[in-house]
């Protein structure tokens, strides 16, 4: 018989912790929450201080039976769910189910699943923190009231299966607002003048800056011609040289949000995938002789704080691996939002000694990629700044000034390990300028004016949307991934070229929400609600008061919507062909995986088929059909023959309409870091990447 019972959420976590605690401890998993609000009703008594009605989650009977049986045999029970609001709520629900005293020292928390951290945490058990529980309850009740009161209205007035939520509605509105910005954007013309200059055997670029000391923007070809007409001969004089040494500090270690953004940019991971893999790394990976080990600290955090122990270990590792000069770290500051919680550390490896390559054989490909990203970001955050030598040179011809900017890395510092990605994936490159002297005359090799037009703001990628939600103070680290999933599953937005595009359905729902529930999709209001949830967690305000203030106004909006919201009929778009079974017109419908064709005679005729999108390329295999764009079960685009199954041609890469000039084989478009490259599938022929 075990003296102590420890309850965690998952079997993987249980296995890792049990190894560290020894024979006196039995560790079991609750498999997440054991109680929740019922699915069949709102489950909140709005007339009785918003009392929640909790029931045992369907299917949890056998788990609870096993936990109760183990609890009867144990001298002491510890609840060791995750160290956040959700984990505290799980512990509270377990305490009620197992008849434990919530004021006793039954709660154990740790930020990393390592032997030292686990043993230390069991020396300091504490009571369940009801402020944390109340904050989670308040969020759950708020979301339930919004979802279960508005959703039935949308079913009745628009379409079955729709939903509304505080965070998801704001996310969809942001996407729609951005689409409107793009549609309403009026491009403005502007021009640049680039020059190539020669100094000895070195050629370097410079850009038109202005006239005299005044910077000048060129708006038209006439203005460009006026500048060009002022140039006298091809000789320019070096007017001024400014040399500087600039320090570049490393990015702070990851928070949940920054991890999701960087994994999207560098690894092409969706937010949900990132969090799923991070959970596996946190709970423990079997490292052979070492056994199961938690590789990273807790992955739901918005703090960039790092423990002194981790900083010391990192400094020793960096000194040994790269040299003392790389370990002279300056304070790394991350942007702090108004609602940042500092309950636990940033996301970091539990030990920098476990380098990605040393444990590569024990990890899946995706686990290794994410661990490597986290390890490199943390190590770099503890390293010395990079030192850049910058040079600014003004070249003059009469009154016309061209400016050349150069830079080179003098000392790599943290850049030896890791450099943060950008949304446009632009790489920093050295631009070297010759050793010029003021007053010297240099020759101009070429002057090239170029016309440009301003571009609209880009559509949101997952990374950009997560960043925007975080900056606006909307949602919490744990909400971003499920929110992005939900708005796609409901058909409010779709992903095109990894960018969010609103659907007609999404626009209709947000228009109704704007008219009848303006506060729900108001960014400032939603951010204010998040701050109030934080105040509940900090014990500054009672959760019932926060819910009551919200619901008083919300109830009025509901009553008005019930009376005034008109039924909206979403008309089907005709597909331009008839059903081959019954002869009625086919229409375009929106499903979970995008648009498809269905018979307008539904439900009498249930014929459906995918929308065929030809790309204008004959099938390279049979030469009879056309290559068409299809989607796999995982919603990934691929290309196949229109005569399938007679012809089984298949390609993940988009075929090109012309043959390879070298071997007459099939050319395809390959996505690479710098854009799209056309390659031959039969030989080594490649073309220059297209941006």
XYZ file of C-alpha atoms in Angstrom:
691
model
C 0.000 0.000 0.000
C 1.269 3.493 -0.899
C 1.345 6.082 1.905
C 0.630 9.003 -0.426
C -1.628 9.498 -3.456
C -0.708 12.195 -5.981
C -3.233 13.184 -8.660
C -2.163 14.912 -11.876
C -3.965 15.463 -15.218
C -2.235 13.113 -17.643
C -0.732 9.592 -17.626
C 2.534 10.878 -19.183
C 2.936 13.380 -16.354
C 2.027 10.716 -13.787
C 4.668 8.322 -15.104
C 7.438 10.950 -14.955
C 6.544 12.194 -11.446
C 6.124 8.713 -9.925
C 9.712 7.876 -10.935
C 11.017 10.866 -8.943
C 8.898 10.396 -5.791
C 9.672 6.767 -4.991
C 7.732 3.757 -3.684
C 5.752 5.547 -0.970
C 3.910 7.595 -3.607
C 1.262 6.412 -6.053
C 0.650 8.887 -8.896
C -2.613 8.700 -10.853
C -4.148 10.788 -13.649
C -7.570 12.478 -13.601
C -7.435 12.836 -17.408
C -8.138 16.570 -17.163
C -11.302 18.002 -15.576
C -13.650 15.623 -13.757
C -16.549 18.111 -13.336
C -17.940 20.796 -15.610
C -21.108 22.708 -16.467
C -23.671 20.511 -18.283
C -23.691 20.592 -22.087
C -27.481 20.333 -22.340
C -28.240 23.577 -20.461
C -26.657 26.865 -19.401
C -25.880 25.451 -15.961
C -25.701 28.895 -14.294
C -28.403 30.094 -11.874
C -28.516 33.805 -12.772
C -31.113 34.465 -10.056
C -29.001 32.918 -7.290
C -25.645 34.754 -7.414
C -24.755 32.980 -10.678
C -24.348 29.684 -8.853
C -22.764 27.173 -11.263
C -24.286 23.700 -11.549
C -21.401 21.256 -11.870
C -21.880 17.663 -12.948
C -19.487 14.758 -13.471
C -18.238 14.786 -17.048
C -19.649 11.923 -19.108
C -17.183 9.039 -19.364
C -15.266 10.020 -16.197
C -17.090 7.462 -14.001
C -14.381 4.728 -14.203
C -11.586 7.295 -13.608
C -13.341 8.697 -10.519
C -14.052 5.206 -9.196
C -10.341 4.359 -9.457
C -9.314 7.651 -7.802
C -11.788 7.183 -4.911
C -10.560 3.637 -4.356
C -6.921 4.795 -4.258
C -7.843 7.744 -1.993
C -9.345 5.428 0.659
C -6.028 3.552 0.932
C -3.800 6.643 1.142
C -2.735 8.447 4.326
C -2.415 11.748 2.472
C -3.620 13.028 -0.910
C -1.814 15.643 -2.970
C -3.384 17.441 -5.933
C -0.639 18.328 -8.442
C -2.462 19.745 -11.488
C -0.804 22.419 -13.651
C 0.307 25.706 -12.006
C -2.353 28.010 -13.464
C -6.035 28.919 -13.054
C -7.188 25.858 -14.965
C -4.968 23.558 -12.888
C -6.180 25.143 -9.648
C -9.797 24.603 -10.740
C -9.097 20.940 -11.576
C -7.588 20.503 -8.095
C -10.636 22.171 -6.509
C -13.081 19.935 -8.397
C -11.066 16.854 -7.388
C -11.078 17.998 -3.751
C -14.892 18.248 -3.818
C -15.279 14.876 -5.521
C -12.932 13.107 -3.057
C -14.249 14.991 0.020
C -10.911 16.681 0.756
C -10.541 19.777 2.911
C -9.614 22.564 0.457
C -7.996 24.549 3.309
C -5.584 21.714 4.135
C -2.103 21.448 2.615
C -3.260 19.292 -0.283
C -2.061 21.362 -3.255
C 1.397 20.972 -4.800
C 2.644 23.074 -7.743
C 5.822 23.003 -9.808
C 6.947 24.847 -12.903
C 9.055 22.028 -14.304
C 8.935 18.242 -14.076
C 12.453 17.490 -12.910
C 13.630 15.527 -9.858
C 14.809 18.574 -7.889
C 11.730 20.690 -8.703
C 9.296 17.871 -7.812
C 10.994 16.995 -4.507
C 11.237 20.658 -3.520
C 7.545 21.295 -4.300
C 6.438 18.435 -2.019
C 8.275 20.125 0.865
C 5.931 23.129 0.489
C 2.316 21.965 -0.040
C -0.368 24.630 0.375
C -4.170 24.978 0.494
C -6.119 25.420 -2.728
C -5.991 29.069 -3.823
C -9.656 30.078 -4.099
C -8.795 33.361 -5.817
C -7.337 31.374 -8.719
C -10.359 29.047 -8.709
C -12.776 31.995 -8.688
C -10.960 33.628 -11.633
C -11.305 30.401 -13.635
C -14.954 30.011 -12.591
C -15.716 33.596 -13.583
C -14.187 33.062 -17.054
C -16.080 29.786 -17.479
C -19.395 31.334 -16.408
C -18.878 34.442 -18.558
C -18.126 32.310 -21.601
C -21.072 30.034 -20.843
C -23.518 32.952 -20.519
C -22.299 34.519 -23.765
C -22.141 31.242 -25.684
C -25.357 29.634 -24.449
C -27.453 32.810 -24.694
C -26.293 34.164 -28.065
C -25.689 30.883 -29.926
C -29.366 29.727 -29.911
C -30.293 33.155 -31.313
C -27.843 32.678 -34.167
C -29.208 29.162 -34.809
C -32.719 30.573 -35.027
C -31.925 33.665 -37.084
C -28.996 32.551 -39.274
C -27.907 28.919 -39.303
C -27.655 25.841 -37.059
C -24.301 25.018 -35.513
C -23.071 28.606 -35.074
C -21.521 29.887 -31.878
C -20.477 33.153 -30.274
C -17.784 33.807 -27.706
C -15.999 36.744 -26.126
C -12.536 36.097 -27.580
C -13.538 34.335 -30.809
C -15.952 37.109 -31.815
C -13.274 39.780 -31.355
C -10.784 37.666 -33.338
C -13.235 37.362 -36.268
C -13.966 41.100 -36.115
C -10.235 41.888 -36.314
C -9.962 39.698 -39.432
C -13.007 41.378 -41.021
C -11.742 44.869 -40.152
C -8.406 44.052 -41.768
C -10.162 42.755 -44.904
C -12.151 46.006 -45.096
C -8.906 47.986 -44.760
C -7.450 46.024 -47.667
C -10.576 46.462 -49.826
C -10.766 50.206 -49.114
C -7.059 50.801 -49.524
C -6.114 53.349 -52.208
C -2.539 52.821 -53.435
C -0.317 55.894 -53.564
C 2.439 56.293 -56.109
C 6.009 56.892 -54.986
C 9.428 56.651 -56.616
C 12.949 55.729 -55.578
C 16.248 56.436 -57.296
C 18.962 53.840 -56.778
C 22.571 54.324 -57.726
C 25.563 52.021 -58.122
C 28.895 53.648 -57.252
C 32.496 52.599 -57.918
C 35.464 53.043 -55.614
C 38.553 51.216 -56.819
C 37.390 47.682 -57.539
C 34.421 47.880 -55.135
C 30.855 48.609 -56.293
C 28.264 49.592 -53.656
C 24.642 50.844 -53.685
C 23.233 54.168 -52.479
C 19.724 55.626 -52.527
C 18.530 59.153 -53.304
C 18.071 60.952 -49.970
C 17.124 64.546 -50.717
C 18.237 68.043 -51.647
C 20.840 69.629 -49.400
C 20.091 68.619 -45.804
C 16.368 68.142 -46.438
C 14.986 64.624 -46.968
C 12.701 64.509 -50.010
C 10.041 61.963 -50.916
C 9.350 61.502 -54.612
C 5.660 61.193 -55.528
C 5.722 61.310 -59.346
C 7.835 60.753 -62.452
C 7.960 64.536 -62.994
C 9.638 64.982 -59.585
C 12.134 62.207 -60.459
C 13.006 63.830 -63.793
C 13.525 67.150 -62.031
C 16.080 65.498 -59.693
C 17.836 63.692 -62.536
C 18.098 66.936 -64.488
C 20.040 68.485 -61.576
C 22.772 65.821 -61.700
C 26.005 67.167 -63.201
C 28.235 64.545 -64.826
C 28.846 61.177 -63.154
C 31.048 62.298 -60.304
C 29.894 62.481 -56.678
C 31.795 63.828 -53.706
C 31.871 62.126 -50.293
C 30.221 64.790 -48.145
C 29.995 63.106 -44.727
C 30.861 59.788 -43.107
C 29.329 58.657 -39.807
C 30.685 55.488 -38.187
C 29.033 54.004 -35.132
C 29.137 50.890 -33.015
C 25.668 49.575 -32.234
C 24.632 46.896 -29.759
C 21.826 44.503 -30.569
C 20.285 42.733 -27.574
C 18.853 39.212 -27.709
C 15.126 38.529 -27.603
C 13.814 37.396 -24.197
C 12.987 33.702 -23.652
C 9.620 32.493 -24.880
C 6.185 33.221 -23.493
C 3.225 31.176 -24.772
C 2.348 33.849 -27.312
C 5.894 34.429 -28.615
C 6.456 30.649 -28.856
C 3.329 30.249 -31.005
C 4.422 33.162 -33.226
C 8.009 31.986 -33.698
C 7.000 28.331 -34.269
C 4.646 29.567 -37.010
C 7.387 31.664 -38.652
C 10.326 29.290 -38.338
C 8.732 25.822 -38.232
C 5.431 26.439 -40.045
C 3.558 25.000 -37.017
C -0.062 25.898 -36.333
C -0.749 27.249 -32.815
C -2.582 24.069 -31.795
C 0.284 21.844 -32.932
C 2.832 23.988 -31.087
C 0.921 23.705 -27.805
C 0.328 19.963 -28.203
C 4.050 19.267 -28.726
C 5.054 21.687 -25.943
C 2.726 19.774 -23.584
C 4.549 16.526 -24.457
C 7.958 18.113 -23.817
C 6.732 19.504 -20.479
C 5.132 16.286 -19.218
C 8.128 14.106 -19.956
C 9.983 12.224 -22.683
C 11.652 8.833 -22.177
C 15.400 9.445 -22.574
C 16.501 5.810 -22.336
C 18.738 5.183 -19.297
C 17.767 8.558 -17.823
C 14.100 7.550 -17.902
C 11.187 9.933 -18.423
C 12.236 13.584 -18.050
C 10.358 16.870 -18.399
C 12.377 18.796 -20.988
C 10.836 22.279 -20.731
C 9.205 24.427 -18.061
C 5.449 25.028 -18.032
C 4.315 26.213 -21.457
C 1.386 28.473 -20.470
C 2.948 31.695 -19.277
C 3.203 35.348 -20.197
C 6.265 36.032 -18.045
C 9.877 36.329 -19.303
C 11.334 35.801 -15.820
C 14.114 33.207 -15.430
C 15.209 31.632 -12.138
C 18.683 32.396 -10.767
C 19.565 28.688 -10.910
C 18.743 28.512 -14.633
C 20.683 31.726 -15.321
C 23.748 30.359 -13.502
C 23.633 27.042 -15.376
C 23.248 28.866 -18.696
C 26.198 31.166 -17.965
C 28.458 28.203 -17.125
C 27.362 26.374 -20.289
C 27.854 29.419 -22.550
C 31.296 30.138 -21.060
C 32.423 26.539 -21.585
C 30.907 26.216 -25.061
C 31.591 29.623 -26.628
C 33.950 31.542 -24.339
C 33.661 34.038 -21.480
C 33.018 37.001 -23.800
C 29.749 35.390 -24.937
C 28.419 35.090 -21.364
C 28.594 38.775 -20.393
C 24.858 39.142 -20.462
C 22.940 42.394 -20.084
C 19.422 42.527 -18.666
C 16.965 41.266 -21.277
C 13.689 43.132 -21.205
C 10.538 41.849 -22.828
C 7.493 43.932 -23.661
C 5.095 43.746 -20.749
C 1.381 43.926 -21.392
C -0.976 45.359 -18.823
C -2.328 41.951 -17.846
C 0.969 40.011 -17.622
C 0.981 37.491 -14.766
C 4.328 36.582 -13.201
C 3.250 33.375 -11.460
C 5.973 31.287 -13.074
C 8.905 31.468 -15.407
C 9.331 31.905 -19.119
C 9.366 28.780 -21.284
C 12.889 27.367 -21.159
C 14.686 23.995 -21.182
C 14.788 22.393 -17.725
C 18.537 21.982 -18.283
C 20.677 23.620 -20.978
C 23.073 20.667 -20.651
C 20.498 18.630 -22.612
C 21.386 20.083 -25.980
C 19.006 19.339 -28.864
C 21.530 17.066 -30.592
C 22.287 15.091 -27.421
C 18.642 13.917 -27.144
C 17.666 13.933 -30.824
C 17.385 10.123 -31.013
C 14.686 10.110 -28.296
C 12.425 12.745 -29.859
C 10.099 12.714 -32.836
C 11.036 15.058 -35.677
C 8.531 17.736 -34.571
C 9.410 17.379 -30.875
C 13.076 17.898 -31.713
C 12.334 20.959 -33.875
C 10.313 22.653 -31.128
C 12.752 21.720 -28.357
C 15.632 23.073 -30.462
C 13.737 26.339 -30.970
C 13.064 26.715 -27.213
C 16.628 25.708 -26.265
C 18.277 28.094 -28.744
C 16.012 31.025 -27.817
C 16.728 30.563 -24.097
C 20.499 30.128 -24.489
C 20.658 33.180 -26.792
C 18.636 35.238 -24.272
C 21.390 34.640 -21.698
C 24.251 35.615 -24.049
C 26.116 38.849 -24.713
C 24.663 41.431 -27.123
C 25.851 41.375 -30.732
C 28.010 44.335 -31.761
C 27.452 45.860 -35.186
C 29.706 48.339 -36.979
C 27.494 50.744 -38.941
C 28.530 53.302 -41.541
C 26.472 56.102 -43.113
C 27.891 57.934 -46.126
C 26.353 60.930 -47.913
C 27.378 61.422 -51.544
C 26.626 64.775 -53.192
C 26.351 65.979 -56.759
C 25.546 69.680 -56.666
C 22.617 69.840 -54.216
C 21.484 66.229 -54.827
C 22.317 63.839 -51.973
C 22.518 60.042 -52.199
C 22.941 58.029 -49.001
C 24.697 54.657 -48.564
C 24.227 52.613 -45.406
C 26.532 49.766 -44.491
C 26.795 47.428 -41.540
C 28.730 44.365 -40.523
C 28.752 42.118 -37.483
C 31.805 42.946 -35.382
C 30.972 40.466 -32.586
C 28.267 37.805 -33.017
C 27.253 37.502 -29.370
C 23.852 35.829 -29.112
C 23.568 35.712 -32.916
C 26.007 32.790 -32.867
C 23.099 30.675 -31.531
C 19.817 32.271 -32.574
C 18.241 35.251 -34.335
C 14.545 36.056 -33.977
C 12.444 35.713 -37.136
C 10.283 38.467 -38.614
C 6.818 38.282 -40.178
C 8.266 38.963 -43.632
C 11.225 36.575 -43.048
C 13.779 39.187 -44.079
C 17.314 38.131 -43.263
C 19.926 40.548 -41.920
C 22.938 40.618 -44.236
C 26.232 42.449 -44.064
C 26.377 45.418 -46.469
C 30.026 46.412 -46.701
C 31.109 49.884 -47.810
C 34.671 50.761 -48.896
C 36.961 52.736 -46.606
C 36.002 56.182 -47.932
C 37.294 59.584 -46.862
C 35.427 62.885 -46.763
C 36.060 65.056 -49.832
C 36.954 62.138 -52.104
C 35.375 62.016 -55.562
C 33.832 58.713 -56.681
C 32.198 57.678 -59.929
C 28.586 56.805 -60.480
C 28.178 53.607 -62.485
C 24.398 53.564 -62.870
C 21.301 55.548 -61.841
C 17.945 53.747 -61.889
C 14.601 55.368 -61.002
C 11.782 52.968 -59.994
C 8.053 53.469 -59.654
C 6.323 51.899 -56.622
C 2.868 51.860 -55.076
C 2.071 51.666 -51.388
C 0.702 48.277 -50.309
C -2.333 47.575 -48.117
C -1.745 46.009 -44.685
C -1.295 42.222 -44.949
C -3.997 39.760 -43.932
C -3.492 38.144 -40.554
C -1.383 35.017 -40.349
C -1.782 32.898 -37.195
C 1.394 34.433 -35.757
C 0.295 38.000 -36.503
C -3.215 37.463 -35.103
C -1.871 35.916 -31.880
C 0.507 38.869 -31.516
C -2.337 41.368 -32.070
C -4.643 39.652 -29.545
C -1.831 39.681 -26.987
C -0.998 43.357 -27.606
C -4.671 44.289 -27.209
C -4.864 42.344 -23.922
C -7.493 39.918 -25.231
C -7.567 36.299 -24.121
C -4.933 34.414 -22.159
C -1.998 32.232 -23.300
C -4.135 29.086 -23.141
C -6.986 30.555 -25.248
C -5.219 31.489 -28.487
C -4.876 28.028 -30.067
C -8.486 26.862 -29.380
C -9.853 30.262 -30.473
C -8.145 30.040 -33.882
C -9.432 26.481 -34.272
C -13.014 27.421 -33.397
C -13.378 30.343 -35.817
C -12.284 28.057 -38.661
C -14.495 25.123 -37.651
C -17.534 27.401 -37.479
C -16.842 28.600 -41.033
C -16.377 32.254 -39.984
C -12.925 32.446 -41.593
C -10.836 30.364 -43.956
C -7.092 30.063 -44.513
C -5.751 31.096 -47.911
C -1.990 30.975 -48.385
C -1.660 30.775 -44.590
C -3.631 34.012 -44.150
C -7.083 34.437 -42.575
C -9.895 35.495 -44.914
C -13.416 36.159 -43.568
C -16.313 34.208 -45.086
C -19.744 35.595 -45.909
C -21.068 33.719 -42.871
C -18.461 35.325 -40.610
C -19.361 38.794 -41.889
C -23.096 38.186 -41.319
C -22.540 36.958 -37.743
C -20.236 39.859 -36.820
C -22.662 42.356 -38.378
C -25.437 40.983 -36.149
C -23.143 40.991 -33.119
C -22.160 44.609 -33.838
C -25.811 45.640 -34.004
C -27.176 43.735 -31.012
C -24.176 42.876 -28.790
C -21.685 45.705 -29.387
C -19.827 45.164 -26.100
C -19.027 41.519 -26.879
C -16.999 42.449 -29.952
C -15.612 45.679 -28.514
C -11.833 45.354 -28.122
C -11.565 47.740 -25.152
C -14.468 46.076 -23.338
C -13.042 42.572 -23.846
C -9.597 43.699 -22.644
C -11.260 45.294 -19.577
C -12.955 41.964 -18.794
C -9.543 40.255 -18.913
C -8.157 42.794 -16.443
C -11.095 42.184 -14.110
C -10.484 38.428 -14.251
C -6.880 39.154 -13.240
C -8.150 41.267 -10.325
C -10.280 38.310 -9.169
C -7.137 36.137 -9.252
C -5.296 38.739 -7.178
C -8.128 38.816 -4.612
C -8.986 42.459 -5.335
C -12.594 41.924 -6.421
C -15.364 39.318 -5.930
C -16.182 37.186 -8.975
C -19.966 37.472 -8.473
C -19.721 41.277 -8.658
C -17.823 41.120 -11.986
C -20.352 38.691 -13.508
C -23.316 40.707 -12.213
C -22.049 43.995 -13.681
C -21.629 42.280 -17.052
C -24.935 40.397 -17.029
C -27.179 43.339 -16.145
C -26.403 45.054 -19.479
C -26.060 41.772 -21.368
C -29.590 40.722 -20.392
C -30.998 43.950 -21.915
C -29.123 43.300 -25.164
C -30.533 39.761 -25.223
C -34.125 40.895 -24.763
C -33.762 43.468 -27.537
C -32.163 40.923 -29.895
C -34.939 38.385 -29.269
C -37.512 40.965 -30.373
C -35.711 42.837 -33.146
C -33.187 40.478 -34.792
C -34.543 39.489 -38.174
C -34.099 36.072 -39.708
C -31.361 36.069 -42.344
C -31.473 33.652 -45.215
C -28.081 32.865 -46.695
C -28.769 32.267 -50.354
C -26.929 29.449 -52.059
C -24.648 30.373 -54.934
C -25.401 28.415 -58.120
C -22.492 26.258 -59.280
C -23.336 26.534 -62.993
C -24.087 22.843 -63.549
C -26.904 20.378 -62.932
C -27.011 17.345 -60.668
C -26.166 14.204 -62.653
C -28.536 12.157 -60.443
C -31.794 14.167 -60.422
C -31.172 17.018 -62.896
C -31.728 19.870 -60.394
C -29.205 22.733 -60.228
C -26.093 22.209 -58.096
C -25.329 24.915 -55.511
C -22.193 25.884 -53.595
C -22.315 25.162 -49.866
C -19.888 26.011 -47.079
C -18.727 23.032 -45.028
C -16.184 22.422 -42.304
C -13.407 21.961 -44.856
C -14.431 24.813 -47.154
C -16.797 25.117 -50.107
C -18.316 22.121 -51.925
C -21.126 21.462 -54.430
C -24.459 19.968 -53.346
C -27.776 19.313 -55.025
C -30.382 22.054 -54.528
C -33.005 19.277 -54.164
C -31.670 18.339 -50.703
C -32.869 16.387 -48.673
C -34.588 14.417 -51.483
C -31.265 14.230 -53.324
C -28.050 14.072 -51.256
C -25.571 14.275 -54.126
C -22.404 16.234 -53.243
C -19.045 16.641 -54.928
C -15.935 18.773 -54.567
C -15.463 22.020 -56.469
C -12.986 21.322 -59.239
C -10.399 24.018 -59.813
C -8.390 23.565 -63.010
C -4.915 25.134 -63.122
C -4.590 25.148 -66.912
C -2.081 22.296 -67.162
C -2.730 19.041 -69.098
C -2.103 15.865 -67.104
C 1.577 14.957 -67.682
C 0.837 11.250 -67.186
C -2.166 10.465 -69.417
C -2.233 13.714 -71.490
C -6.041 13.383 -71.699
C -7.270 14.970 -68.477
C -6.551 18.312 -66.797
C -4.559 18.818 -63.613
C -6.958 20.007 -60.901
C -6.490 21.325 -57.383
C -7.796 19.024 -54.642
C -7.744 18.927 -50.837
C -6.688 16.032 -48.627
C -8.576 14.935 -45.494
C -6.209 17.140 -43.489
C -7.161 20.117 -45.706
C -3.786 20.129 -47.477
C -3.809 21.156 -51.170
C -2.520 18.653 -53.724
C -2.810 18.222 -57.504
C -4.269 15.299 -59.432
C -5.740 14.290 -62.791
C -9.403 15.118 -63.528
C -9.785 11.556 -64.915
C -9.118 9.919 -61.547
C -9.413 6.951 -60.886
C -8.651 6.105 -64.547
C -5.438 8.137 -64.197
C -3.684 8.149 -60.790
C -1.388 11.166 -61.333
C -0.677 12.934 -58.006
C 1.630 15.787 -56.943
C 1.935 17.841 -53.757
C 3.724 20.534 -55.797
C 1.866 22.620 -58.388
C 2.763 21.531 -61.956
C 3.820 24.184 -64.491
C 2.307 24.433 -68.006
C 5.661 24.079 -69.822
C 8.158 21.214 -69.899
C 11.710 21.285 -68.566
C 14.015 22.905 -71.194
C 16.809 20.527 -70.189
C 15.147 17.071 -70.201
C 11.506 17.725 -71.230
C 10.363 16.478 -67.802
C 7.644 17.955 -65.564
C 8.291 21.334 -63.948
C 6.697 22.130 -60.559
C 6.527 25.111 -58.214
C 8.440 24.417 -55.000
C 7.897 26.631 -51.955
C 11.216 27.667 -50.434
C 12.235 30.264 -47.840
C 12.821 32.991 -50.422
C 9.524 32.441 -52.267
C 8.678 30.018 -55.069
C 11.207 28.157 -57.177
C 10.461 26.238 -60.372
C 12.223 22.868 -60.410
C 12.249 19.787 -62.618
C 11.044 16.504 -61.070
C 13.292 14.517 -63.399
C 16.652 16.360 -63.429
C 18.553 19.058 -61.520
C 17.115 22.011 -63.498
C 16.088 24.987 -61.304
C 15.032 28.549 -61.996
C 15.713 31.675 -59.979
C 13.233 31.997 -57.052
C 10.227 34.267 -57.570
C 9.507 36.477 -54.566
